[in-house]
Amino acid sequence: MTRILRTAAAQLGPIARDEPRAGVVARMIALLESAAAQGADLVVFPELALTTFFPRWFMEDAAEIDAFFETEMPNAATMPLFQRAKELGVAFSFGYAEIALEGGTRHHYNTAIIVDKAGQIVNRYRKVHLPGHPEHEPWRAFQHLEKRYFEPSPEGFSAVETLGGVLAQAICNDRRWPETYRECALRGAEMMLIGYNTPRHYPPAPEHDHLQDFHNHLSLQAGAYANGMWVIGVAKAGVEEGCDLIGGSAIVAPTGEIVAVAQTLGDELVIADCDLDRCAEIRSNIFDFAKHRRPEVYTRLTARD
Ligand code: ING
């Protein structure tokens, strides 16, 4: 029996700074209902899907910053999404800014979760690779203060058995790091869910601005091929608070082929049937880790120096 997961990348267009979460959740439910009507098993939403990409601004007031975060999940704002998905029998994933109370202290993470068809949170991932800078850098057209507002994940990557396969998550900048995919593939992942908010303009290297779409797909495709896994890349796209975010949401097969891609910079579904058994075409041949991988000589890959 083939294990086909009909997957929808649910790209979101811009979210205004003052857009209430209820409005965003309504947009997400509309995409979820359309995906369900097309027989989707899984709907994947972007990174920080509930609010505008707030790390583009320098803020110092803790209350102003924390207003972009969720202290529990699900909560009043997201419960309609959880309930509708459960009614429709559709699994989904989305990213949000998380405040977690651990050991009596509040931690701030850039988080993404997977919710199964029964409405249960089956995986929670916190972003490992935080790009950007911790202090205000006024020379930039806009800031990228993820290192200011979030802590890097203390727990790293995980792979979860759900939907008849093994799924893993990564967030945005994680997708550029080959280690992300290999670590998850070595944990048995057959599909990676990766939301992103990627500005077209990259202040430290503006000469690369015209390469952002290429680097996006290059990263997703290389990760998929070298690890024999499906990769679902989902953008928050469009001109958001004056910042041009790339789209290009894509579903990539274990062969590295893009099988479906977004055509717009708005709210858009990109749907494909993902046969999880196709991972074997790669993982039992060219990238058969047991047969061909040489960890004993990869000594620098996890060295700390
Ligand atoms: N955004 C960007 C990303 O890695 C970035 C940061 C943009 C890095 C452009 C390099 C070039 O896609 C997030 N949120 O990580």
PDB file of C-alpha atoms in Angstrom, residues 21-184:
ATOM      1  CA  ARG A  21      -4.709  37.458  14.900  1.00  0.00           C
ATOM      2  CA  ALA A  22      -8.401  36.721  14.282  1.00  0.00           C
ATOM      3  CA  GLY A  23      -8.035  38.130  10.771  1.00  0.00           C
ATOM      4  CA  VAL A  24      -4.957  36.056  10.055  1.00  0.00           C
ATOM      5  CA  VAL A  25      -6.562  32.908  11.469  1.00  0.00           C
ATOM      6  CA  ALA A  26      -9.579  33.511   9.211  1.00  0.00           C
ATOM      7  CA  ARG A  27      -7.219  33.648   6.191  1.00  0.00           C
ATOM      8  CA  MET A  28      -5.552  30.413   7.374  1.00  0.00           C
ATOM      9  CA  ILE A  29      -8.941  28.691   7.816  1.00  0.00           C
ATOM     10  CA  ALA A  30      -9.964  29.717   4.290  1.00  0.00           C
ATOM     11  CA  LEU A  31      -6.783  28.102   2.905  1.00  0.00           C
ATOM     12  CA  LEU A  32      -7.315  25.035   5.111  1.00  0.00           C
ATOM     13  CA  GLU A  33     -10.912  24.597   3.864  1.00  0.00           C
ATOM     14  CA  SER A  34      -9.835  24.922   0.234  1.00  0.00           C
ATOM     15  CA  ALA A  35      -7.050  22.388   0.795  1.00  0.00           C
ATOM     16  CA  ALA A  36      -9.475  19.991   2.518  1.00  0.00           C
ATOM     17  CA  ALA A  37     -11.894  20.339  -0.409  1.00  0.00           C
ATOM     18  CA  GLN A  38      -9.018  19.176  -2.641  1.00  0.00           C
ATOM     19  CA  GLY A  39      -8.373  16.167  -0.429  1.00  0.00           C
ATOM     20  CA  ALA A  40      -5.304  17.421   1.391  1.00  0.00           C
ATOM     21  CA  ASP A  41      -4.054  15.408   4.369  1.00  0.00           C
ATOM     22  CA  LEU A  42      -1.615  18.082   5.581  1.00  0.00           C
ATOM     23  CA  VAL A  43      -1.509  21.894   5.285  1.00  0.00           C
ATOM     24  CA  VAL A  44       1.801  23.685   5.966  1.00  0.00           C
ATOM     25  CA  PHE A  45       1.794  27.383   6.907  1.00  0.00           C
ATOM     26  CA  PRO A  46       4.831  29.740   7.079  1.00  0.00           C
ATOM     27  CA  GLU A  47       7.159  30.825   9.880  1.00  0.00           C
ATOM     28  CA  LEU A  48       5.641  33.356  12.357  1.00  0.00           C
ATOM     29  CA  ALA A  49       2.318  32.870  10.586  1.00  0.00           C
ATOM     30  CA  LEU A  50       0.154  34.739  13.109  1.00  0.00           C
ATOM     31  CA  THR A  51       1.774  38.171  12.922  1.00  0.00           C
ATOM     32  CA  THR A  52       3.844  40.425  10.753  1.00  0.00           C
ATOM     33  CA  PHE A  53       7.590  39.623  10.697  1.00  0.00           C
ATOM     34  CA  PHE A  54       8.302  41.916  13.677  1.00  0.00           C
ATOM     35  CA  PRO A  55      12.116  41.290  13.890  1.00  0.00           C
ATOM     36  CA  ARG A  56      12.359  43.897  11.086  1.00  0.00           C
ATOM     37  CA  TRP A  57      11.949  46.613  13.775  1.00  0.00           C
ATOM     38  CA  PHE A  58      14.126  47.636  16.724  1.00  0.00           C
ATOM     39  CA  MET A  59      12.002  47.574  19.880  1.00  0.00           C
ATOM     40  CA  GLU A  60      13.061  47.976  23.510  1.00  0.00           C
ATOM     41  CA  ASP A  61       9.767  47.868  25.365  1.00  0.00           C
ATOM     42  CA  ALA A  62       9.232  44.308  26.658  1.00  0.00           C
ATOM     43  CA  ALA A  63       5.434  44.604  26.543  1.00  0.00           C
ATOM     44  CA  GLU A  64       5.533  45.816  22.925  1.00  0.00           C
ATOM     45  CA  ILE A  65       7.779  42.897  21.961  1.00  0.00           C
ATOM     46  CA  ASP A  66       5.840  40.275  23.937  1.00  0.00           C
ATOM     47  CA  ALA A  67       2.596  41.364  22.231  1.00  0.00           C
ATOM     48  CA  PHE A  68       3.842  39.463  19.160  1.00  0.00           C
ATOM     49  CA  PHE A  69       4.246  36.230  21.186  1.00  0.00           C
ATOM     50  CA  GLU A  70       1.870  33.429  22.266  1.00  0.00           C
ATOM     51  CA  THR A  71       2.053  32.220  25.872  1.00  0.00           C
ATOM     52  CA  GLU A  72      -0.026  29.090  25.281  1.00  0.00           C
ATOM     53  CA  MET A  73      -0.951  26.952  22.273  1.00  0.00           C
ATOM     54  CA  PRO A  74      -3.707  26.509  21.305  1.00  0.00           C
ATOM     55  CA  ASN A  75      -5.145  29.746  22.655  1.00  0.00           C
ATOM     56  CA  ALA A  76      -8.242  31.883  22.081  1.00  0.00           C
ATOM     57  CA  ALA A  77      -6.893  33.259  18.802  1.00  0.00           C
ATOM     58  CA  THR A  78      -5.861  29.908  17.304  1.00  0.00           C
ATOM     59  CA  MET A  79      -8.550  27.611  18.721  1.00  0.00           C
ATOM     60  CA  PRO A  80     -10.852  28.236  15.691  1.00  0.00           C
ATOM     61  CA  LEU A  81      -8.070  26.929  13.432  1.00  0.00           C
ATOM     62  CA  PHE A  82      -7.524  23.823  15.589  1.00  0.00           C
ATOM     63  CA  GLN A  83     -11.276  23.157  15.723  1.00  0.00           C
ATOM     64  CA  ARG A  84     -11.901  23.620  11.993  1.00  0.00           C
ATOM     65  CA  ALA A  85      -8.959  21.401  11.066  1.00  0.00           C
ATOM     66  CA  LYS A  86     -10.211  18.684  13.401  1.00  0.00           C
ATOM     67  CA  GLU A  87     -13.722  18.912  11.899  1.00  0.00           C
ATOM     68  CA  LEU A  88     -12.201  18.564   8.423  1.00  0.00           C
ATOM     69  CA  GLY A  89      -9.791  15.810   9.489  1.00  0.00           C
ATOM     70  CA  VAL A  90      -6.757  17.707   8.211  1.00  0.00           C
ATOM     71  CA  ALA A  91      -3.337  17.886   9.847  1.00  0.00           C
ATOM     72  CA  PHE A  92      -1.517  21.212   9.770  1.00  0.00           C
ATOM     73  CA  SER A  93       1.671  22.997  10.757  1.00  0.00           C
ATOM     74  CA  PHE A  94       2.442  26.657  11.419  1.00  0.00           C
ATOM     75  CA  GLY A  95       5.060  28.863  12.995  1.00  0.00           C
ATOM     76  CA  TYR A  96       4.586  31.377  15.798  1.00  0.00           C
ATOM     77  CA  ALA A  97       6.566  33.365  18.368  1.00  0.00           C
ATOM     78  CA  GLU A  98       6.489  31.358  21.610  1.00  0.00           C
ATOM     79  CA  ILE A  99       6.958  32.431  25.220  1.00  0.00           C
ATOM     80  CA  ALA A 100       7.676  29.276  27.228  1.00  0.00           C
ATOM     81  CA  LEU A 101       7.809  29.170  31.011  1.00  0.00           C
ATOM     82  CA  GLU A 102      10.649  26.765  31.871  1.00  0.00           C
ATOM     83  CA  GLY A 103      12.242  26.453  35.295  1.00  0.00           C
ATOM     84  CA  GLY A 104      10.480  29.593  36.412  1.00  0.00           C
ATOM     85  CA  THR A 105      11.903  31.738  33.628  1.00  0.00           C
ATOM     86  CA  ARG A 106      10.237  32.966  30.440  1.00  0.00           C
ATOM     87  CA  HIS A 107      12.002  31.905  27.250  1.00  0.00           C
ATOM     88  CA  HIS A 108      11.330  33.391  23.814  1.00  0.00           C
ATOM     89  CA  TYR A 109      11.519  31.032  20.823  1.00  0.00           C
ATOM     90  CA  ASN A 110      10.781  31.126  17.102  1.00  0.00           C
ATOM     91  CA  THR A 111       8.605  28.000  17.103  1.00  0.00           C
ATOM     92  CA  ALA A 112       6.661  25.752  14.731  1.00  0.00           C
ATOM     93  CA  ILE A 113       4.308  22.871  15.529  1.00  0.00           C
ATOM     94  CA  ILE A 114       2.642  19.946  13.768  1.00  0.00           C
ATOM     95  CA  VAL A 115      -0.993  19.214  14.691  1.00  0.00           C
ATOM     96  CA  ASP A 116      -2.357  15.806  13.640  1.00  0.00           C
ATOM     97  CA  LYS A 117      -5.791  15.025  12.182  1.00  0.00           C
ATOM     98  CA  ALA A 118      -7.188  14.512  15.674  1.00  0.00           C
ATOM     99  CA  GLY A 119      -6.144  18.048  16.649  1.00  0.00           C
ATOM    100  CA  GLN A 120      -3.235  16.959  18.851  1.00  0.00           C
ATOM    101  CA  ILE A 121       0.124  18.782  18.805  1.00  0.00           C
ATOM    102  CA  VAL A 122       2.522  15.948  17.884  1.00  0.00           C
ATOM    103  CA  ASN A 123       5.713  17.976  17.371  1.00  0.00           C
ATOM    104  CA  ARG A 124       7.091  21.303  18.604  1.00  0.00           C
ATOM    105  CA  TYR A 125      10.277  22.652  17.045  1.00  0.00           C
ATOM    106  CA  ARG A 126      12.233  25.762  18.044  1.00  0.00           C
ATOM    107  CA  LYS A 127      14.456  27.466  15.485  1.00  0.00           C
ATOM    108  CA  VAL A 128      18.116  26.416  15.713  1.00  0.00           C
ATOM    109  CA  HIS A 129      19.796  28.858  13.305  1.00  0.00           C
ATOM    110  CA  LEU A 130      18.812  32.432  14.235  1.00  0.00           C
ATOM    111  CA  PRO A 131      20.061  34.849  11.538  1.00  0.00           C
ATOM    112  CA  GLY A 132      20.518  38.587  11.903  1.00  0.00           C
ATOM    113  CA  HIS A 133      21.933  40.612  14.787  1.00  0.00           C
ATOM    114  CA  PRO A 134      21.142  41.414  18.470  1.00  0.00           C
ATOM    115  CA  GLU A 135      21.561  45.219  18.478  1.00  0.00           C
ATOM    116  CA  HIS A 136      20.042  48.050  16.475  1.00  0.00           C
ATOM    117  CA  GLU A 137      21.933  48.603  13.241  1.00  0.00           C
ATOM    118  CA  PRO A 138      20.493  51.820  11.757  1.00  0.00           C
ATOM    119  CA  TRP A 139      22.574  51.499   8.584  1.00  0.00           C
ATOM    120  CA  ARG A 140      20.207  48.773   7.413  1.00  0.00           C
ATOM    121  CA  ALA A 141      17.075  49.615   5.377  1.00  0.00           C
ATOM    122  CA  PHE A 142      15.308  47.383   7.922  1.00  0.00           C
ATOM    123  CA  GLN A 143      16.483  45.329  10.894  1.00  0.00           C
ATOM    124  CA  HIS A 144      16.717  41.554  11.268  1.00  0.00           C
ATOM    125  CA  LEU A 145      16.695  41.223  15.066  1.00  0.00           C
ATOM    126  CA  GLU A 146      15.941  37.522  15.541  1.00  0.00           C
ATOM    127  CA  LYS A 147      19.044  37.251  17.760  1.00  0.00           C
ATOM    128  CA  ARG A 148      17.530  39.964  19.948  1.00  0.00           C
ATOM    129  CA  TYR A 149      13.992  38.639  20.293  1.00  0.00           C
ATOM    130  CA  PHE A 150      14.532  34.852  20.260  1.00  0.00           C
ATOM    131  CA  GLU A 151      16.751  32.317  21.994  1.00  0.00           C
ATOM    132  CA  PRO A 152      18.200  29.528  19.846  1.00  0.00           C
ATOM    133  CA  SER A 153      16.639  26.112  20.406  1.00  0.00           C
ATOM    134  CA  PRO A 154      18.236  24.256  23.327  1.00  0.00           C
ATOM    135  CA  GLU A 155      16.879  20.928  22.118  1.00  0.00           C
ATOM    136  CA  GLY A 156      17.714  20.886  18.389  1.00  0.00           C
ATOM    137  CA  PHE A 157      15.873  18.811  15.818  1.00  0.00           C
ATOM    138  CA  SER A 158      13.317  16.005  16.156  1.00  0.00           C
ATOM    139  CA  ALA A 159      11.503  13.602  13.850  1.00  0.00           C
ATOM    140  CA  VAL A 160       7.987  12.399  14.657  1.00  0.00           C
ATOM    141  CA  GLU A 161       5.979   9.420  13.419  1.00  0.00           C
ATOM    142  CA  THR A 162       2.652  10.794  12.226  1.00  0.00           C
ATOM    143  CA  LEU A 163       0.339  10.645   9.189  1.00  0.00           C
ATOM    144  CA  GLY A 164       1.802   7.232   8.301  1.00  0.00           C
ATOM    145  CA  GLY A 165       5.321   8.590   7.900  1.00  0.00           C
ATOM    146  CA  VAL A 166       8.142  10.355   9.714  1.00  0.00           C
ATOM    147  CA  LEU A 167       8.034  14.162   9.610  1.00  0.00           C
ATOM    148  CA  ALA A 168      10.464  16.827  10.817  1.00  0.00           C
ATOM    149  CA  GLN A 169      10.462  20.615  10.988  1.00  0.00           C
ATOM    150  CA  ALA A 170      12.868  23.445  10.360  1.00  0.00           C
ATOM    151  CA  ILE A 171      12.367  27.222  10.176  1.00  0.00           C
ATOM    152  CA  CYS A 172      13.566  29.650   7.542  1.00  0.00           C
ATOM    153  CA  ASN A 173      17.335  30.184   7.928  1.00  0.00           C
ATOM    154  CA  ASP A 174      17.619  26.527   9.039  1.00  0.00           C
ATOM    155  CA  ARG A 175      16.876  25.544   5.409  1.00  0.00           C
ATOM    156  CA  ARG A 176      20.194  27.057   4.224  1.00  0.00           C
ATOM    157  CA  TRP A 177      22.236  24.796   6.521  1.00  0.00           C
ATOM    158  CA  PRO A 178      22.889  21.265   5.146  1.00  0.00           C
ATOM    159  CA  GLU A 179      23.216  19.973   8.726  1.00  0.00           C
ATOM    160  CA  THR A 180      19.489  20.637   9.218  1.00  0.00           C
ATOM    161  CA  TYR A 181      18.398  18.067   6.652  1.00  0.00           C
ATOM    162  CA  ARG A 182      21.067  15.455   7.414  1.00  0.00           C
ATOM    163  CA  GLU A 183      20.356  15.534  11.172  1.00  0.00           C
ATOM    164  CA  CYS A 184      16.646  14.994  10.487  1.00  0.00           C
TER     165      CYS A 184
END
